[in-house]
mmCIF file of C-alpha atoms in Angstrom:
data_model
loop_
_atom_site.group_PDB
_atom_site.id
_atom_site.type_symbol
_atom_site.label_atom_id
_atom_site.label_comp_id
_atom_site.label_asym_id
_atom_site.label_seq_id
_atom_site.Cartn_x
_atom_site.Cartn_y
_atom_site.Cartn_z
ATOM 1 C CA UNK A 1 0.000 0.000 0.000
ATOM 2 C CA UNK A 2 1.414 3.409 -1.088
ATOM 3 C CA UNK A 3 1.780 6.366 -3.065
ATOM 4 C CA UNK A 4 4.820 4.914 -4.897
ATOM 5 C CA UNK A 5 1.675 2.514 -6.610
ATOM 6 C CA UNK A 6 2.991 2.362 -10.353
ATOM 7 C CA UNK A 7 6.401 1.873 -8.897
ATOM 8 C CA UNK A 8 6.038 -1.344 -7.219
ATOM 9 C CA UNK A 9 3.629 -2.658 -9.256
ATOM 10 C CA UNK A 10 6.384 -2.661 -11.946
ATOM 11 C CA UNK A 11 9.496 -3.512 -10.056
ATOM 12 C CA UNK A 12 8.451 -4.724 -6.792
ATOM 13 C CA UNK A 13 6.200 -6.921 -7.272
ATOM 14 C CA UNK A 14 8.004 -9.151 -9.837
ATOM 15 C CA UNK A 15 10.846 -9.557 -7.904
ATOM 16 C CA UNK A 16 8.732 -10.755 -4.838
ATOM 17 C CA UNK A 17 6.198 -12.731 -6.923
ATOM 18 C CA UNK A 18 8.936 -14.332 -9.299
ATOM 19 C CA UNK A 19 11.895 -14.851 -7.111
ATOM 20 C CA UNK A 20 10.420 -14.759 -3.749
ATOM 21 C CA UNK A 21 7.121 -16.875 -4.397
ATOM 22 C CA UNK A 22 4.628 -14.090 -2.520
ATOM 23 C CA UNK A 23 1.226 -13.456 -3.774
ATOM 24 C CA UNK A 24 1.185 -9.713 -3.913
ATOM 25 C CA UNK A 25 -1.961 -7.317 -3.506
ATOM 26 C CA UNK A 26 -1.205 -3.908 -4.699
ATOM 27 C CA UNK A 27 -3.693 -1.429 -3.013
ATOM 28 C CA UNK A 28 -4.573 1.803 -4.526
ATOM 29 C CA UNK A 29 -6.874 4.577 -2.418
ATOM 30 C CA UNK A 30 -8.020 7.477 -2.853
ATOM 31 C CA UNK A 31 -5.535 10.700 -2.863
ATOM 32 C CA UNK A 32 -6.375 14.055 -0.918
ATOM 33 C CA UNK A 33 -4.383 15.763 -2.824
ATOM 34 C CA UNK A 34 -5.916 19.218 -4.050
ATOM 35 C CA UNK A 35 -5.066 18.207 -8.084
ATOM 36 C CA UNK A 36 -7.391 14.942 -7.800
ATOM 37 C CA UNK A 37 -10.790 15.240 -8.333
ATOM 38 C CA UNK A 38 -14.305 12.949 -8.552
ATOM 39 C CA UNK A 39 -14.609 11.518 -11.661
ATOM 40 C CA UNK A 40 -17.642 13.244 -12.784
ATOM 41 C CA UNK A 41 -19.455 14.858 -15.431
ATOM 42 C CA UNK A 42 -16.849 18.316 -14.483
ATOM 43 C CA UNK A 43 -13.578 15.738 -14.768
ATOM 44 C CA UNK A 44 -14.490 12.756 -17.012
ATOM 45 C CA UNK A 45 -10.733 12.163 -18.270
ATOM 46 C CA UNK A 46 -7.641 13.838 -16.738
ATOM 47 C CA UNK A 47 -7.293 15.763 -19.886
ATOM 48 C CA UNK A 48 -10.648 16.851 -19.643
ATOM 49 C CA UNK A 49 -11.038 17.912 -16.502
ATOM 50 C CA UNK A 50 -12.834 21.380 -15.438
ATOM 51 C CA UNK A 51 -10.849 22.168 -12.159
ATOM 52 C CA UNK A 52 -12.690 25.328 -11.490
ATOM 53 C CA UNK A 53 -15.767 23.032 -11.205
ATOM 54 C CA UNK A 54 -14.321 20.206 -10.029
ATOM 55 C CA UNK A 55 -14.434 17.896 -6.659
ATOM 56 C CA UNK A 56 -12.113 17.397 -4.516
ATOM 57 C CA UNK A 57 -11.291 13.839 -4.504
ATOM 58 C CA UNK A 58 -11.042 12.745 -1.013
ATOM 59 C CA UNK A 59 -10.236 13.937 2.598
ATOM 60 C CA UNK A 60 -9.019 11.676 5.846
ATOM 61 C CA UNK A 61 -10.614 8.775 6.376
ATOM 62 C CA UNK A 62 -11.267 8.198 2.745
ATOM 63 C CA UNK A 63 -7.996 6.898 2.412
ATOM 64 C CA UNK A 64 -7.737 5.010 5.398
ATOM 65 C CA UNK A 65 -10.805 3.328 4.722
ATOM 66 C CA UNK A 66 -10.149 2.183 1.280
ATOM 67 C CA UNK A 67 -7.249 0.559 2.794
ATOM 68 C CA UNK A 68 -9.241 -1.547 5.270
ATOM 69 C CA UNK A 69 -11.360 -2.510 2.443
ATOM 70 C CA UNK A 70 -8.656 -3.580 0.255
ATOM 71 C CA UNK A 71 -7.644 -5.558 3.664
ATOM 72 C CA UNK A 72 -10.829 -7.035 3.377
ATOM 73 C CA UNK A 73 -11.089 -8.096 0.215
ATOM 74 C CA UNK A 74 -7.673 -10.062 0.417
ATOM 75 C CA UNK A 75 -8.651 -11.819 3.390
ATOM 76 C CA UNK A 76 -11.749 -13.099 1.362
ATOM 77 C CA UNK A 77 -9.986 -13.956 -1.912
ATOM 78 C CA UNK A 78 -6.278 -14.343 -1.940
ATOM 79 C CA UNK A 79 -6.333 -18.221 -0.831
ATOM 80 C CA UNK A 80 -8.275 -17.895 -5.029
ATOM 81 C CA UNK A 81 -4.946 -16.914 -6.322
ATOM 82 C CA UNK A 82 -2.688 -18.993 -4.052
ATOM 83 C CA UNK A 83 -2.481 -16.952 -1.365
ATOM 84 C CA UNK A 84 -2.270 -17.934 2.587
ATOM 85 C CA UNK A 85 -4.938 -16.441 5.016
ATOM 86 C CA UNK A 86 -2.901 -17.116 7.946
ATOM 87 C CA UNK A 87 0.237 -14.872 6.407
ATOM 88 C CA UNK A 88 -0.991 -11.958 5.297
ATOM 89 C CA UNK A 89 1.503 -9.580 5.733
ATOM 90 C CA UNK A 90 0.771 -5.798 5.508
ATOM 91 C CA UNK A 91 3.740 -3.609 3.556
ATOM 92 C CA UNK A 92 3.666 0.520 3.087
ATOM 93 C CA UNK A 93 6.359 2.891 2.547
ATOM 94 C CA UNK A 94 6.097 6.667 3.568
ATOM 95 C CA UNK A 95 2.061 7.620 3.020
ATOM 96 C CA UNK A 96 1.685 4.238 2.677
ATOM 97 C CA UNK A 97 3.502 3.168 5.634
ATOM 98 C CA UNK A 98 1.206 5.475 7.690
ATOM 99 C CA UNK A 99 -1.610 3.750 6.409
ATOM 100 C CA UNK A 100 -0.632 0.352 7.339
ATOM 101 C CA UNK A 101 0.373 0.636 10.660
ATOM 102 C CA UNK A 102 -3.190 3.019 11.971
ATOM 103 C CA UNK A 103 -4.970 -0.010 10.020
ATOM 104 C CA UNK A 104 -2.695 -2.119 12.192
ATOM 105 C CA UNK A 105 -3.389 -0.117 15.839
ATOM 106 C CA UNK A 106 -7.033 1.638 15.111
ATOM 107 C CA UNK A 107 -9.409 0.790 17.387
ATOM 108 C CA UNK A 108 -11.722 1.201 14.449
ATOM 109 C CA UNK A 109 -10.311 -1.627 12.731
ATOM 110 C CA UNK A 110 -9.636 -4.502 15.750
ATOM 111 C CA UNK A 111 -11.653 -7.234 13.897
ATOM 112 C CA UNK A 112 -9.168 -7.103 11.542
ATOM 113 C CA UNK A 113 -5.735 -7.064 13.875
ATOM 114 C CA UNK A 114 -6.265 -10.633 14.292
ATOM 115 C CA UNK A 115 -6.055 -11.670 10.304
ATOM 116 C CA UNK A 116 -2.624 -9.781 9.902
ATOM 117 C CA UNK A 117 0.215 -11.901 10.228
ATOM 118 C CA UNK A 118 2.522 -8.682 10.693
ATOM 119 C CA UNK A 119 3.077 -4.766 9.724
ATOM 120 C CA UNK A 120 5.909 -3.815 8.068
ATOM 121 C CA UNK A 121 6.195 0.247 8.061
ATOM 122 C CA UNK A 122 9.251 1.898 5.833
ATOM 123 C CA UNK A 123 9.779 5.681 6.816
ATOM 124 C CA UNK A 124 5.491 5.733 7.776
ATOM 125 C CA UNK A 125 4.671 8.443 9.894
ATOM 126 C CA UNK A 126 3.210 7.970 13.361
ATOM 127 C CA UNK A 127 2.787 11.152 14.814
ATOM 128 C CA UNK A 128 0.667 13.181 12.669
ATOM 129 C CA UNK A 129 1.340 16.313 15.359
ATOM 130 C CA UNK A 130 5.249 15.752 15.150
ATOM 131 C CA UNK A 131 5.726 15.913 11.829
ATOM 132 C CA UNK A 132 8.438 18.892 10.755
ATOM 133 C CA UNK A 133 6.670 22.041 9.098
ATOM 134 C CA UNK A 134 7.458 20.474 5.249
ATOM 135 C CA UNK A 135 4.404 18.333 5.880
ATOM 136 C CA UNK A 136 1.948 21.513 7.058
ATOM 137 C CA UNK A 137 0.604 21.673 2.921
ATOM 138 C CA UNK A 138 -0.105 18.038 2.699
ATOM 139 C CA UNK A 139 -1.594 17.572 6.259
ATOM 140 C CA UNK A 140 -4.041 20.970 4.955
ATOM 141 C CA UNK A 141 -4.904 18.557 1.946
ATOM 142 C CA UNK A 142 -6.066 15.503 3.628
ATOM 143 C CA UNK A 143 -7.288 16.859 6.943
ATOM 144 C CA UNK A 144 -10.170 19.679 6.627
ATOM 145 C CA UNK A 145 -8.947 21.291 9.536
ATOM 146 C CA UNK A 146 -5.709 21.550 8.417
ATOM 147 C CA UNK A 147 -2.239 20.594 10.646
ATOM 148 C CA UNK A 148 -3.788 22.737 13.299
ATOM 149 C CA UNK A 149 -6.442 20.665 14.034
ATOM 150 C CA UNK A 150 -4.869 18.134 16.710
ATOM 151 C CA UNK A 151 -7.897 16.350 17.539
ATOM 152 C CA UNK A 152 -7.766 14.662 14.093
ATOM 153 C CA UNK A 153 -4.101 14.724 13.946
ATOM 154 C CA UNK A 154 -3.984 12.723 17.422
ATOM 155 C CA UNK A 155 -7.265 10.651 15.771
ATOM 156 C CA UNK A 156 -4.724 9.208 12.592
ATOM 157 C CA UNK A 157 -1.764 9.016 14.413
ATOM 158 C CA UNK A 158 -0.854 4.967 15.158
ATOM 159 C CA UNK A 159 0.991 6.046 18.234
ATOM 160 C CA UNK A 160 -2.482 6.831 19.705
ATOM 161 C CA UNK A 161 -3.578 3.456 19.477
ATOM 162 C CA UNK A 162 -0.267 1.433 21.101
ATOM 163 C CA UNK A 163 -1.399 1.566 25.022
ATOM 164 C CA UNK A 164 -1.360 -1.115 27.113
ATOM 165 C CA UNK A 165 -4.281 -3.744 26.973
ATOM 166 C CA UNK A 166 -4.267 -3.905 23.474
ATOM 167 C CA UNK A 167 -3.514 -6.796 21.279
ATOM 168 C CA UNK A 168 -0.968 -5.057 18.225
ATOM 169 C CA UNK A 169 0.253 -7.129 15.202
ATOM 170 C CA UNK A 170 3.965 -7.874 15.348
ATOM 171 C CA UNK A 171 5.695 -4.854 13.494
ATOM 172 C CA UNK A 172 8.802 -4.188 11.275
ATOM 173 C CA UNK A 173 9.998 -0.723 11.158
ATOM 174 C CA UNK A 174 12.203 0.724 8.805
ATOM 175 C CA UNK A 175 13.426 3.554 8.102
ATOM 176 C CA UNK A 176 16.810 5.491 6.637
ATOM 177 C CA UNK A 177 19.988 7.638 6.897
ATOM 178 C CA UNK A 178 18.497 10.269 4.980
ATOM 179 C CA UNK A 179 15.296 10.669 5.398
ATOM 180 C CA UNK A 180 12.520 13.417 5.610
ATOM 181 C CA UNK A 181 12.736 15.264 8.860
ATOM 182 C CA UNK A 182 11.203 13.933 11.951
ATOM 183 C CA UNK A 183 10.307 10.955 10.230
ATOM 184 C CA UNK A 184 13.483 9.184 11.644
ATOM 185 C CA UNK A 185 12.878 10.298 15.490
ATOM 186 C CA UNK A 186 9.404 8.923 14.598
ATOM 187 C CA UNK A 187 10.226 5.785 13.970
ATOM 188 C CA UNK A 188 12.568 5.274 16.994
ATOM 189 C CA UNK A 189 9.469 6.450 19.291
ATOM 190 C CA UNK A 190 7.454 4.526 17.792
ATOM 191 C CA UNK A 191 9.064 1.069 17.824
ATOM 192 C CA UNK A 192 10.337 2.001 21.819
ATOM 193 C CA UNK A 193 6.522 2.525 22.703
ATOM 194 C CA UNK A 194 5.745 -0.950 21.523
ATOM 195 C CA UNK A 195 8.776 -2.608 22.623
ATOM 196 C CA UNK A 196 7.746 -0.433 26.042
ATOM 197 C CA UNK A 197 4.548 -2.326 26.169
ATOM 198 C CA UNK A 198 5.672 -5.604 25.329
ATOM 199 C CA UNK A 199 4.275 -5.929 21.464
ATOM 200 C CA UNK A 200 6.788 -7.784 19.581
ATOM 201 C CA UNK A 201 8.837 -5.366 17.008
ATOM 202 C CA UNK A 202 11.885 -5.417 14.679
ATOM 203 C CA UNK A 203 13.562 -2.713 12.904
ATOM 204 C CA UNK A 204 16.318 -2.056 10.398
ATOM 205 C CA UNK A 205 17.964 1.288 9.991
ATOM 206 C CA UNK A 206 18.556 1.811 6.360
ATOM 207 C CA UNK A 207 22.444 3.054 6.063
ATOM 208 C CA UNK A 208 23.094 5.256 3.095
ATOM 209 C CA UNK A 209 19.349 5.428 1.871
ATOM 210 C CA UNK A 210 17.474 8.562 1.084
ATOM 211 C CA UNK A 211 13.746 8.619 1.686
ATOM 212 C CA UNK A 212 13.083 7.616 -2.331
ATOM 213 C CA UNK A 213 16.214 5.111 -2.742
ATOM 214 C CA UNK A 214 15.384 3.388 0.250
ATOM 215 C CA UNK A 215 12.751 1.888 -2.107
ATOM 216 C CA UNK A 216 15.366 -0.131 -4.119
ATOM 217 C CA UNK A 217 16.268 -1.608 -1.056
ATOM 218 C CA UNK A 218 13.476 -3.815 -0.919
ATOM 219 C CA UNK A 219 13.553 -4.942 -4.175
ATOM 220 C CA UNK A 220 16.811 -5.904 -3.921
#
């Protein structure tokens, strides 16, 4: 699951699905950006699209919920294309990697916890109030309230979710050398809080990576 879509879908997922045997599912969701729109009578083709009367595609939890459907729908139809219900591993890398891990920790989503065999988070974010001030445009595009709004922030965040009591996935946390800001601190809190608690958790600290290269690591 990520915004990097079109890139592991064409280098990715061959190596894992040739080479590695894995049956991959490569989830898509809706975007919050502020240049996608519906696809309506104002946009019917990207080409074609009338902005000044367009819709704004999505807002949080549009995206998040697509995600937990696409969770869904592999549960009920991967063993169809050779796929194991009892492994289903969760992947995402930056946006992505967000994604995964609050499907992994929401409280909205604990009927599913127990059908993931594991997380694994690359460079996700899991603090949506600690992120460094380069993130301030995006957070305005997905959250209506904007990256004041710390109610919703603190609503999206994973972190919020990993207290004690609760039952978390195992996780694998990633991230790099030379990453986006905060996103590294992030990661180290992140993966403390659950090892705090108990909740089983690996990591790997990407040496020499950037926050796009770090992508080529998995393929190879």
């Amino acid at each position: 699951m990520d915004e990097y879509a079109d890139w592991y879908t064409g280098i990715l997922t061959p190596v894992v699905t040739v080479e590695q045997g894995w049956v991959v599912v490569n989830v898509d969701y809706r975007l919050t950006s502020n240049e996608a729109y519906l696809a309506d009578e104002h946009c019917p083709t990207y080409d074609t699209c009338d902005e000044a009367n367009a819709t704004k595609a999505a807002w949080y939890p549009d995206n998040i919920q697509d995600v937990a459907a696409a969770f869904e729908w592999t549960v009920q139809n991967v063993a169809t294309y050779g796929g194991d219900t009892q492994n289903i591993f969760l992947f995402g890398h930056s946006a992505g990697g967000h994604l995964v891990s609050l499907l992994a920790t929401h409280n909205d989503y604990q009927a599913q916890r127990g059908r993931m065999r594991g997380a694994i988070s690359m460079s996700g974010v899991y603090s949506m109030t600690q992120l460094a001030a380069w993130s301030y445009p995006f957070l305005n595009q997905t959250f209506q309230g904007g990256y004041t709004d710390t109610a919703a922030l603190n609503e999206a965040s994973p972190g919020t979710y990993v207290v004690a009591g609760e039952t978390i996935p195992p996780f694998y946390v990633l991230h790099c050398q030379y990453d986006l800001l905060s996103l590294p601190e992030q990661a180290i809190a992140f993966r403390n809080k659950l090892e705090a608690l108990g909740d089983e958790v690996n990591w790997e600290y990407l040496l020499g990576y950037t926050h796009v290269t770090e992508m080529t690591a998995i393929a190879d």
